[in-house]
Coordinates of C-alpha atoms in Angstrom, one line a residue:
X184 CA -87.6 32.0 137.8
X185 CA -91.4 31.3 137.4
X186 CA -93.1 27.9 137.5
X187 CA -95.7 26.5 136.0
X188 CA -97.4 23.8 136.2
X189 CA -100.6 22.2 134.6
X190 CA -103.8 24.0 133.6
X191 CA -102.3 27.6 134.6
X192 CA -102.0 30.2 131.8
X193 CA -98.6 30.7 130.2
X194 CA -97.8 34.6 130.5
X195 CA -96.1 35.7 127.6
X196 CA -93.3 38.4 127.4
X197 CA -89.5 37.9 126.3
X198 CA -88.6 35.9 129.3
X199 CA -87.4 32.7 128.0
X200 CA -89.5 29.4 128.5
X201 CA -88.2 26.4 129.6
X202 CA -90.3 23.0 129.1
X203 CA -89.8 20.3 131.1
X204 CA -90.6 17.0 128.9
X205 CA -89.9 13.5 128.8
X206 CA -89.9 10.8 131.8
X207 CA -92.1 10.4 134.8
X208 CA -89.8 10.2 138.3
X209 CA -91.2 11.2 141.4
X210 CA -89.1 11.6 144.5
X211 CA -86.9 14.9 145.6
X212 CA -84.1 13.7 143.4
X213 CA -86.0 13.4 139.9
X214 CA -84.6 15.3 137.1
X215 CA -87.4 17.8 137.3
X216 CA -86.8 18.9 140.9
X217 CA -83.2 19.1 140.4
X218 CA -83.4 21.4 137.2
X219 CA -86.1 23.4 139.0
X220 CA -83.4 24.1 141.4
X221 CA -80.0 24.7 139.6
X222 CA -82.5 27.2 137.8
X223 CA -84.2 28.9 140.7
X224 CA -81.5 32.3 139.9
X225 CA -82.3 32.7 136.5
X226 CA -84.7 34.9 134.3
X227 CA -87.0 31.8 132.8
X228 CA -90.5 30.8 132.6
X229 CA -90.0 26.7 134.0
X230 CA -93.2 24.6 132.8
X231 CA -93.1 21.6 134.5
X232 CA -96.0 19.4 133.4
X233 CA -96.0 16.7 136.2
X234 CA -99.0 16.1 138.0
X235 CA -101.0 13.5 140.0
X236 CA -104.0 14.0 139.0
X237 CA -103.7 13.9 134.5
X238 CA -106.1 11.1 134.6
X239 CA -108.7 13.2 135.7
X240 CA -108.4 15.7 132.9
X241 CA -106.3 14.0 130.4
X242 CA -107.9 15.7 127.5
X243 CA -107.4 19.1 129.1
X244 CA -104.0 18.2 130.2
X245 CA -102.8 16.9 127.2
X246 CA -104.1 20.0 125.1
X247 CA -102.3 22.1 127.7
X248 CA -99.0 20.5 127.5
X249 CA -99.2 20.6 123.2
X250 CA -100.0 24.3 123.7
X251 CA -96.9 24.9 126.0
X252 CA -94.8 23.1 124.1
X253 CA -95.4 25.1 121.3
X254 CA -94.9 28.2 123.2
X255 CA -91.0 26.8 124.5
X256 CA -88.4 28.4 123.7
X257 CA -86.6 25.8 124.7
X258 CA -88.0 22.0 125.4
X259 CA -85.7 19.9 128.0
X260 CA -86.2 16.2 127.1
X261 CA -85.0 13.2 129.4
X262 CA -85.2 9.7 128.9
X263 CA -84.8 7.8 132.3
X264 CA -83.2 4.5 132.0
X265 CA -85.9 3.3 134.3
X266 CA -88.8 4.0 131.8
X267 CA -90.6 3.3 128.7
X268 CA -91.5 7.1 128.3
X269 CA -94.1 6.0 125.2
X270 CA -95.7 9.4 125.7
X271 CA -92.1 11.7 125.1
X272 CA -91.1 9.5 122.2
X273 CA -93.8 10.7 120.7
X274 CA -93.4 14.4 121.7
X275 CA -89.9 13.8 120.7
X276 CA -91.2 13.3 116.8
X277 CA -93.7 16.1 116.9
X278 CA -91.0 18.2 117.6
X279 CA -88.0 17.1 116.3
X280 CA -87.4 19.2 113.5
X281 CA -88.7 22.9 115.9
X282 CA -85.0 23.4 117.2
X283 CA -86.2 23.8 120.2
X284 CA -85.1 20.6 121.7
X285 CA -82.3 19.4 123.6
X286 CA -82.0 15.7 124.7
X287 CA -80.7 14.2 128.2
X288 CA -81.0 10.2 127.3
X289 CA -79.4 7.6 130.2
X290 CA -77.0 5.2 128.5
X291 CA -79.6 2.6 129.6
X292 CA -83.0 3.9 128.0
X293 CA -84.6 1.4 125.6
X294 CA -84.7 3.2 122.7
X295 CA -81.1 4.7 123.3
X296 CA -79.9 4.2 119.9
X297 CA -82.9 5.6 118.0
X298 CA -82.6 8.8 119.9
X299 CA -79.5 8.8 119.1
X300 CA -79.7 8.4 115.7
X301 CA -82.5 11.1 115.6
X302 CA -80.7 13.6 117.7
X303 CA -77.3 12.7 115.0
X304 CA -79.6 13.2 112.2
X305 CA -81.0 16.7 113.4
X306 CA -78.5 18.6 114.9
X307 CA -79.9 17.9 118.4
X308 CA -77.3 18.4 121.3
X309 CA -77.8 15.2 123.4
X310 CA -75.9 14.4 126.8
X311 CA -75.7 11.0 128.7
X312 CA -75.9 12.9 132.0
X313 CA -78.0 15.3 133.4
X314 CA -75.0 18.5 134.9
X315 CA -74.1 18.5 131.1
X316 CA -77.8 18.9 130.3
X317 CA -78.3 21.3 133.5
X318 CA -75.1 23.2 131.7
X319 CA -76.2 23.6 128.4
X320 CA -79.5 24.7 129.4
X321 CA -77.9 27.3 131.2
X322 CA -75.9 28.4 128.5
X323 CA -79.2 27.9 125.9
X324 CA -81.0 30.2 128.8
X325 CA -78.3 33.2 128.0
X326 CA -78.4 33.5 124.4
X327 CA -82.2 33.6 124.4

């Protein structure tokens, strides 16, 4: 596993390339950190966007984050029950139709039922809980 996170080139090859999108956590137990980890074995490119400092750059970072996006192979999106996520909702539409996505959204989220919908409409696998997320990326990983 490689990770990468903001402002660092992207090297491209035919490892697989995960993209970690969609709520802000912090703390050891964020969804992030605990993909990072169940993933630390396997033959993927992680990009993990998260920083403290995107105010300072937010024009770089955000450029940066469209550009890696577009690279994925895959794109991990979670909705945290404990957040608006305005920012991944609207990832979530720009990339909705790539099939590249698959959806983690907490039976709590806001906007539950629109994701829902979306994800229905689209053919987008979406899990309420994050180890059949984790599992599905893990299968998604292998057929790459």
């Amino acid at each position: 596993m490689e990770l990468y996170t903001p402002l660092v080139k992207i090297k491209k090859d035919n490892t697989p390339i995960l993209f970690l999108a969609g709520s802000i956590q912090t703390g050891d137990d964020n969804w992030r950190t605990i993909i990072i980890n169940e993933l630390t074995n396997y033959n993927v490119k992680i990009i993990n966007p998260q920083t403290e400092n995107y105010e300072n750059n937010i024009k770089q970072q955000t450029l940066w984050e469209l550009d890696a996006m577009e690279t994925a192979s895959i794109i991990a999106m979670y909705f945290a029950s404990n957040n608006y996520s305005p920012i991944s909702l609207f990832e979530f539409g720009l990339f909705v139709k790539t099939k590249k996505l698959i959806v983690c959204c907490e039976n709590d989220f806001w906007k539950k039922d629109y994701i829902n919908i979306i994800c229905e409409k689209y053919g987008i696998k979406n899990y309420k809980n994050i180890q059949k997320f984790i599992s599905n990326i893990k299968i998604m990983l292998k057929v790459k």
